Amino acid sequence: MTVDASGSSRPAAAPAAGTRDPAQPSTEGHEGVVIGAFARAFGERERKPQDIPDFERLWNDRSPDTDFTAMGCGTFRTMTRPIEEYVREAVGATLRTGSVPADRVDRIVFATSDARLGSLGPDFAARVLDGLGLVHCVPQVISFQQCCGSLTALAQGWAELRDPAVRNVVVVSLDFTPEDADRVRPFALFSDAVVSCLITREAALDGTGPVRLLSSAVGLDHAGLLGQDSFLSRQKVAQAAYARVLGEGRRLDDVTKVFPTNLYAPVTLFNTTMAGVDRDRLHFTDTLAAYGHCGNSDWMINLVDYHQAVGIRAGELYLAQSSAPGFFACGLLAGA
């Protein structure tokens, strides 16, 4: 177990007078609210792709005539224990970093991929809450958005702080792949990880971050849901999401760093540059090589890695984004 704490986009049309753009989270009740105390819990078993039984056949079947060495993957992680144990370790590290007692957490928002919902079991939330002592915490779950759900969960957690009675919200992203044969996909090599963070109005965060959520958006590529997506359909949904989060007066050039999904390196570069992101702004290659694709958790893993290497700086803009067949999500963050 490892736990450690030039393209511009067309601005979206301004909302009508007296209305608020739903992509822009309300600032009401958010004075002093920040996001931080990120903690990562990886599967403790480190493996190479070639360790997967029958790897060469799986790769050739799913990506024929393609050189795997160009994909950017070195190792990945496998969990060997029940998923709630990794969740408890990650959330416990987040609460320690934020110096928040468990009984002062009001909400916990989980995000996981569709295929993992059934693997969690009917008592998953109860086991996590009881194991952590979250005696006043109301659980929620975000799913059905594949690897984009964690950004929706972050926006949902941020929205909970509109209620002045809510003090602390924990967001947890978790994804894991029980069967090795399912790890090898045409677009990514799947790995196992949990990442958590704290959204708070009362803790003085000195760990990773802190940041504030300025805006968020998730878009649907219906053709992608049916396996019929194209260059144009992927580009359209990504550019529409960028336009919503940037709004008027901001461009992609104003963003210091972009934290994308850890798909195979050629796929990540294609999906982001075709939507207008300069490849030099991306931060993902080292984490892709070390951990592979950890589903919902990738953008948070990349944010933590960047903070450890460079540091999240107050006042600078950062873009968290996730892509999946049929979906594209992003969130604009500002160093607090």
mmCIF file with all atom_site columns, N, CA, C and O in Angstrom, residues 73-105:
data_model
loop_
_atom_site.group_PDB
_atom_site.id
_atom_site.type_symbol
_atom_site.label_atom_id
_atom_site.label_alt_id
_atom_site.label_comp_id
_atom_site.label_asym_id
_atom_site.label_entity_id
_atom_site.label_seq_id
_atom_site.pdbx_PDB_ins_code
_atom_site.Cartn_x
_atom_site.Cartn_y
_atom_site.Cartn_z
_atom_site.occupancy
_atom_site.B_iso_or_equiv
_atom_site.pdbx_formal_charge
_atom_site.auth_seq_id
_atom_site.auth_comp_id
_atom_site.auth_asym_id
_atom_site.auth_atom_id
_atom_site.pdbx_PDB_model_num
ATOM 1   N N  . CYS A 1 73  ? 3.616   3.086  -21.149 1.00 0.00 ? 73  CYS A N  1
ATOM 2   C CA . CYS A 1 73  ? 3.324   2.375  -19.902 1.00 0.00 ? 73  CYS A CA 1
ATOM 3   C C  . CYS A 1 73  ? 4.533   1.556  -19.460 1.00 0.00 ? 73  CYS A C  1
ATOM 4   O O  . CYS A 1 73  ? 5.108   0.802  -20.261 1.00 0.00 ? 73  CYS A O  1
ATOM 5   N N  . GLY A 1 74  ? 4.898   1.687  -18.184 1.00 0.00 ? 74  GLY A N  1
ATOM 6   C CA . GLY A 1 74  ? 5.998   0.903  -17.649 1.00 0.00 ? 74  GLY A CA 1
ATOM 7   C C  . GLY A 1 74  ? 5.533   -0.134 -16.653 1.00 0.00 ? 74  GLY A C  1
ATOM 8   O O  . GLY A 1 74  ? 5.809   -1.328 -16.791 1.00 0.00 ? 74  GLY A O  1
ATOM 9   N N  . THR A 1 75  ? 4.813   0.314  -15.635 1.00 0.00 ? 75  THR A N  1
ATOM 10  C CA . THR A 1 75  ? 4.275   -0.579 -14.610 1.00 0.00 ? 75  THR A CA 1
ATOM 11  C C  . THR A 1 75  ? 2.848   -0.167 -14.276 1.00 0.00 ? 75  THR A C  1
ATOM 12  O O  . THR A 1 75  ? 2.390   0.918  -14.636 1.00 0.00 ? 75  THR A O  1
ATOM 13  N N  . PHE A 1 76  ? 2.157   -1.055 -13.567 1.00 0.00 ? 76  PHE A N  1
ATOM 14  C CA . PHE A 1 76  ? 0.815   -0.741 -13.081 1.00 0.00 ? 76  PHE A CA 1
ATOM 15  C C  . PHE A 1 76  ? 0.661   -1.374 -11.709 1.00 0.00 ? 76  PHE A C  1
ATOM 16  O O  . PHE A 1 76  ? 1.533   -2.103 -11.245 1.00 0.00 ? 76  PHE A O  1
ATOM 17  N N  . ARG A 1 77  ? -0.440  -1.094 -11.043 1.00 0.00 ? 77  ARG A N  1
ATOM 18  C CA . ARG A 1 77  ? -0.657  -1.576 -9.677  1.00 0.00 ? 77  ARG A CA 1
ATOM 19  C C  . ARG A 1 77  ? -1.888  -2.473 -9.593  1.00 0.00 ? 77  ARG A C  1
ATOM 20  O O  . ARG A 1 77  ? -2.890  -2.231 -10.263 1.00 0.00 ? 77  ARG A O  1
ATOM 21  N N  . THR A 1 78  ? -1.792  -3.476 -8.726  1.00 0.00 ? 78  THR A N  1
ATOM 22  C CA . THR A 1 78  ? -2.894  -4.393 -8.483  1.00 0.00 ? 78  THR A CA 1
ATOM 23  C C  . THR A 1 78  ? -3.235  -4.416 -7.002  1.00 0.00 ? 78  THR A C  1
ATOM 24  O O  . THR A 1 78  ? -2.343  -4.538 -6.157  1.00 0.00 ? 78  THR A O  1
ATOM 25  N N  . MET A 1 79  ? -4.511  -4.313 -6.679  1.00 0.00 ? 79  MET A N  1
ATOM 26  C CA . MET A 1 79  ? -4.972  -4.435 -5.295  1.00 0.00 ? 79  MET A CA 1
ATOM 27  C C  . MET A 1 79  ? -5.129  -5.907 -4.936  1.00 0.00 ? 79  MET A C  1
ATOM 28  O O  . MET A 1 79  ? -5.554  -6.714 -5.763  1.00 0.00 ? 79  MET A O  1
ATOM 29  N N  . THR A 1 80  ? -4.820  -6.230 -3.688  1.00 0.00 ? 80  THR A N  1
ATOM 30  C CA . THR A 1 80  ? -4.920  -7.614 -3.234  1.00 0.00 ? 80  THR A CA 1
ATOM 31  C C  . THR A 1 80  ? -5.869  -7.776 -2.053  1.00 0.00 ? 80  THR A C  1
ATOM 32  O O  . THR A 1 80  ? -6.067  -8.887 -1.570  1.00 0.00 ? 80  THR A O  1
ATOM 33  N N  . ARG A 1 81  ? -6.457  -6.668 -1.601  1.00 0.00 ? 81  ARG A N  1
ATOM 34  C CA . ARG A 1 81  ? -7.345  -6.706 -0.440  1.00 0.00 ? 81  ARG A CA 1
ATOM 35  C C  . ARG A 1 81  ? -8.676  -6.055 -0.801  1.00 0.00 ? 81  ARG A C  1
ATOM 36  O O  . ARG A 1 81  ? -8.799  -5.444 -1.857  1.00 0.00 ? 81  ARG A O  1
ATOM 37  N N  . PRO A 1 82  ? -9.684  -6.147 0.072   1.00 0.00 ? 82  PRO A N  1
ATOM 38  C CA . PRO A 1 82  ? -10.969 -5.512 -0.219  1.00 0.00 ? 82  PRO A CA 1
ATOM 39  C C  . PRO A 1 82  ? -10.819 -4.012 -0.463  1.00 0.00 ? 82  PRO A C  1
ATOM 40  O O  . PRO A 1 82  ? -10.030 -3.330 0.207   1.00 0.00 ? 82  PRO A O  1
ATOM 41  N N  . ILE A 1 83  ? -11.591 -3.487 -1.394  1.00 0.00 ? 83  ILE A N  1
ATOM 42  C CA . ILE A 1 83  ? -11.460 -2.092 -1.808  1.00 0.00 ? 83  ILE A CA 1
ATOM 43  C C  . ILE A 1 83  ? -11.673 -1.119 -0.661  1.00 0.00 ? 83  ILE A C  1
ATOM 44  O O  . ILE A 1 83  ? -11.020 -0.072 -0.591  1.00 0.00 ? 83  ILE A O  1
ATOM 45  N N  . GLU A 1 84  ? -12.547 -1.449 0.299   1.00 0.00 ? 84  GLU A N  1
ATOM 46  C CA . GLU A 1 84  ? -12.805 -0.500 1.377   1.00 0.00 ? 84  GLU A CA 1
ATOM 47  C C  . GLU A 1 84  ? -11.575 -0.266 2.253   1.00 0.00 ? 84  GLU A C  1
ATOM 48  O O  . GLU A 1 84  ? -11.440 0.790  2.875   1.00 0.00 ? 84  GLU A O  1
ATOM 49  N N  . GLU A 1 85  ? -10.643 -1.219 2.281   1.00 0.00 ? 85  GLU A N  1
ATOM 50  C CA . GLU A 1 85  ? -9.421  -1.011 3.062   1.00 0.00 ? 85  GLU A CA 1
ATOM 51  C C  . GLU A 1 85  ? -8.568  0.094  2.445   1.00 0.00 ? 85  GLU A C  1
ATOM 52  O O  . GLU A 1 85  ? -7.975  0.915  3.157   1.00 0.00 ? 85  GLU A O  1
ATOM 53  N N  . TYR A 1 86  ? -8.487  0.136  1.129   1.00 0.00 ? 86  TYR A N  1
ATOM 54  C CA . TYR A 1 86  ? -7.738  1.196  0.454   1.00 0.00 ? 86  TYR A CA 1
ATOM 55  C C  . TYR A 1 86  ? -8.456  2.542  0.603   1.00 0.00 ? 86  TYR A C  1
ATOM 56  O O  . TYR A 1 86  ? -7.814  3.581  0.763   1.00 0.00 ? 86  TYR A O  1
ATOM 57  N N  . VAL A 1 87  ? -9.772  2.508  0.549   1.00 0.00 ? 87  VAL A N  1
ATOM 58  C CA . VAL A 1 87  ? -10.548 3.739  0.740   1.00 0.00 ? 87  VAL A CA 1
ATOM 59  C C  . VAL A 1 87  ? -10.306 4.292  2.142   1.00 0.00 ? 87  VAL A C  1
ATOM 60  O O  . VAL A 1 87  ? -10.072 5.494  2.318   1.00 0.00 ? 87  VAL A O  1
ATOM 61  N N  . ARG A 1 88  ? -10.335 3.423  3.138   1.00 0.00 ? 88  ARG A N  1
ATOM 62  C CA . ARG A 1 88  ? -10.128 3.898  4.508   1.00 0.00 ? 88  ARG A CA 1
ATOM 63  C C  . ARG A 1 88  ? -8.718  4.465  4.684   1.00 0.00 ? 88  ARG A C  1
ATOM 64  O O  . ARG A 1 88  ? -8.534  5.464  5.389   1.00 0.00 ? 88  ARG A O  1
ATOM 65  N N  . GLU A 1 89  ? -7.720  3.851  4.053   1.00 0.00 ? 89  GLU A N  1
ATOM 66  C CA . GLU A 1 89  ? -6.361  4.374  4.182   1.00 0.00 ? 89  GLU A CA 1
ATOM 67  C C  . GLU A 1 89  ? -6.228  5.743  3.516   1.00 0.00 ? 89  GLU A C  1
ATOM 68  O O  . GLU A 1 89  ? -5.591  6.653  4.062   1.00 0.00 ? 89  GLU A O  1
ATOM 69  N N  . ALA A 1 90  ? -6.796  5.905  2.323   1.00 0.00 ? 90  ALA A N  1
ATOM 70  C CA . ALA A 1 90  ? -6.707  7.187  1.634   1.00 0.00 ? 90  ALA A CA 1
ATOM 71  C C  . ALA A 1 90  ? -7.457  8.273  2.390   1.00 0.00 ? 90  ALA A C  1
ATOM 72  O O  . ALA A 1 90  ? -6.931  9.365  2.640   1.00 0.00 ? 90  ALA A O  1
ATOM 73  N N  . VAL A 1 91  ? -8.701  7.994  2.789   1.00 0.00 ? 91  VAL A N  1
ATOM 74  C CA . VAL A 1 91  ? -9.495  9.003  3.496   1.00 0.00 ? 91  VAL A CA 1
ATOM 75  C C  . VAL A 1 91  ? -8.866  9.313  4.853   1.00 0.00 ? 91  VAL A C  1
ATOM 76  O O  . VAL A 1 91  ? -8.819  10.476 5.276   1.00 0.00 ? 91  VAL A O  1
ATOM 77  N N  . GLY A 1 92  ? -8.359  8.300  5.530   1.00 0.00 ? 92  GLY A N  1
ATOM 78  C CA . GLY A 1 92  ? -7.685  8.550  6.801   1.00 0.00 ? 92  GLY A CA 1
ATOM 79  C C  . GLY A 1 92  ? -6.504  9.487  6.637   1.00 0.00 ? 92  GLY A C  1
ATOM 80  O O  . GLY A 1 92  ? -6.295  10.390 7.456   1.00 0.00 ? 92  GLY A O  1
ATOM 81  N N  . ALA A 1 93  ? -5.720  9.299  5.564   1.00 0.00 ? 93  ALA A N  1
ATOM 82  C CA . ALA A 1 93  ? -4.590  10.192 5.308   1.00 0.00 ? 93  ALA A CA 1
ATOM 83  C C  . ALA A 1 93  ? -5.060  11.609 5.001   1.00 0.00 ? 93  ALA A C  1
ATOM 84  O O  . ALA A 1 93  ? -4.445  12.595 5.425   1.00 0.00 ? 93  ALA A O  1
ATOM 85  N N  . THR A 1 94  ? -6.171  11.720 4.248   1.00 0.00 ? 94  THR A N  1
ATOM 86  C CA . THR A 1 94  ? -6.720  13.051 3.954   1.00 0.00 ? 94  THR A CA 1
ATOM 87  C C  . THR A 1 94  ? -7.134  13.771 5.230   1.00 0.00 ? 94  THR A C  1
ATOM 88  O O  . THR A 1 94  ? -6.837  14.957 5.419   1.00 0.00 ? 94  THR A O  1
ATOM 89  N N  . LEU A 1 95  ? -7.806  13.079 6.126   1.00 0.00 ? 95  LEU A N  1
ATOM 90  C CA . LEU A 1 95  ? -8.269  13.717 7.364   1.00 0.00 ? 95  LEU A CA 1
ATOM 91  C C  . LEU A 1 95  ? -7.092  14.088 8.262   1.00 0.00 ? 95  LEU A C  1
ATOM 92  O O  . LEU A 1 95  ? -7.111  15.141 8.912   1.00 0.00 ? 95  LEU A O  1
ATOM 93  N N  . ARG A 1 96  ? -6.059  13.257 8.293   1.00 0.00 ? 96  ARG A N  1
ATOM 94  C CA . ARG A 1 96  ? -4.879  13.609 9.095   1.00 0.00 ? 96  ARG A CA 1
ATOM 95  C C  . ARG A 1 96  ? -4.171  14.825 8.523   1.00 0.00 ? 96  ARG A C  1
ATOM 96  O O  . ARG A 1 96  ? -3.762  15.727 9.271   1.00 0.00 ? 96  ARG A O  1
ATOM 97  N N  . THR A 1 97  ? -4.035  14.877 7.212   1.00 0.00 ? 97  THR A N  1
ATOM 98  C CA . THR A 1 97  ? -3.382  16.026 6.589   1.00 0.00 ? 97  THR A CA 1
ATOM 99  C C  . THR A 1 97  ? -4.174  17.302 6.834   1.00 0.00 ? 97  THR A C  1
ATOM 100 O O  . THR A 1 97  ? -3.605  18.364 7.086   1.00 0.00 ? 97  THR A O  1
ATOM 101 N N  . GLY A 1 98  ? -5.500  17.199 6.760   1.00 0.00 ? 98  GLY A N  1
ATOM 102 C CA . GLY A 1 98  ? -6.345  18.363 6.989   1.00 0.00 ? 98  GLY A CA 1
ATOM 103 C C  . GLY A 1 98  ? -6.625  18.656 8.444   1.00 0.00 ? 98  GLY A C  1
ATOM 104 O O  . GLY A 1 98  ? -7.281  19.659 8.752   1.00 0.00 ? 98  GLY A O  1
ATOM 105 N N  . SER A 1 99  ? -6.141  17.794 9.346   1.00 0.00 ? 99  SER A N  1
ATOM 106 C CA . SER A 1 99  ? -6.390  17.938 10.792  1.00 0.00 ? 99  SER A CA 1
ATOM 107 C C  . SER A 1 99  ? -7.878  18.077 11.090  1.00 0.00 ? 99  SER A C  1
ATOM 108 O O  . SER A 1 99  ? -8.304  18.908 11.904  1.00 0.00 ? 99  SER A O  1
ATOM 109 N N  . VAL A 1 100 ? -8.670  17.247 10.410  1.00 0.00 ? 100 VAL A N  1
ATOM 110 C CA . VAL A 1 100 ? -10.124 17.260 10.590  1.00 0.00 ? 100 VAL A CA 1
ATOM 111 C C  . VAL A 1 100 ? -10.545 15.973 11.298  1.00 0.00 ? 100 VAL A C  1
ATOM 112 O O  . VAL A 1 100 ? -10.325 14.879 10.775  1.00 0.00 ? 100 VAL A O  1
ATOM 113 N N  . PRO A 1 101 ? -11.152 16.063 12.475  1.00 0.00 ? 101 PRO A N  1
ATOM 114 C CA . PRO A 1 101 ? -11.670 14.861 13.138  1.00 0.00 ? 101 PRO A CA 1
ATOM 115 C C  . PRO A 1 101 ? -12.777 14.222 12.310  1.00 0.00 ? 101 PRO A C  1
ATOM 116 O O  . PRO A 1 101 ? -13.552 14.909 11.637  1.00 0.00 ? 101 PRO A O  1
ATOM 117 N N  . ALA A 1 102 ? -12.859 12.903 12.364  1.00 0.00 ? 102 ALA A N  1
ATOM 118 C CA . ALA A 1 102 ? -13.844 12.187 11.564  1.00 0.00 ? 102 ALA A CA 1
ATOM 119 C C  . ALA A 1 102 ? -15.267 12.638 11.869  1.00 0.00 ? 102 ALA A C  1
ATOM 120 O O  . ALA A 1 102 ? -16.121 12.675 10.980  1.00 0.00 ? 102 ALA A O  1
ATOM 121 N N  . ASP A 1 103 ? -15.541 13.008 13.121  1.00 0.00 ? 103 ASP A N  1
ATOM 122 C CA . ASP A 1 103 ? -16.913 13.379 13.468  1.00 0.00 ? 103 ASP A CA 1
ATOM 123 C C  . ASP A 1 103 ? -17.292 14.782 13.003  1.00 0.00 ? 103 ASP A C  1
ATOM 124 O O  . ASP A 1 103 ? -18.408 15.226 13.235  1.00 0.00 ? 103 ASP A O  1
ATOM 125 N N  . ARG A 1 104 ? -16.363 15.469 12.313  1.00 0.00 ? 104 ARG A N  1
ATOM 126 C CA . ARG A 1 104 ? -16.693 16.782 11.743  1.00 0.00 ? 104 ARG A CA 1
ATOM 127 C C  . ARG A 1 104 ? -16.820 16.733 10.216  1.00 0.00 ? 104 ARG A C  1
ATOM 128 O O  . ARG A 1 104 ? -16.926 17.771 9.562   1.00 0.00 ? 104 ARG A O  1
ATOM 129 N N  . VAL A 1 105 ? -16.816 15.538 9.666   1.00 0.00 ? 105 VAL A N  1
ATOM 130 C CA . VAL A 1 105 ? -17.059 15.374 8.228   1.00 0.00 ? 105 VAL A CA 1
ATOM 131 C C  . VAL A 1 105 ? -18.563 15.207 8.013   1.00 0.00 ? 105 VAL A C  1
ATOM 132 O O  . VAL A 1 105 ? -19.193 14.324 8.593   1.00 0.00 ? 105 VAL A O  1
#
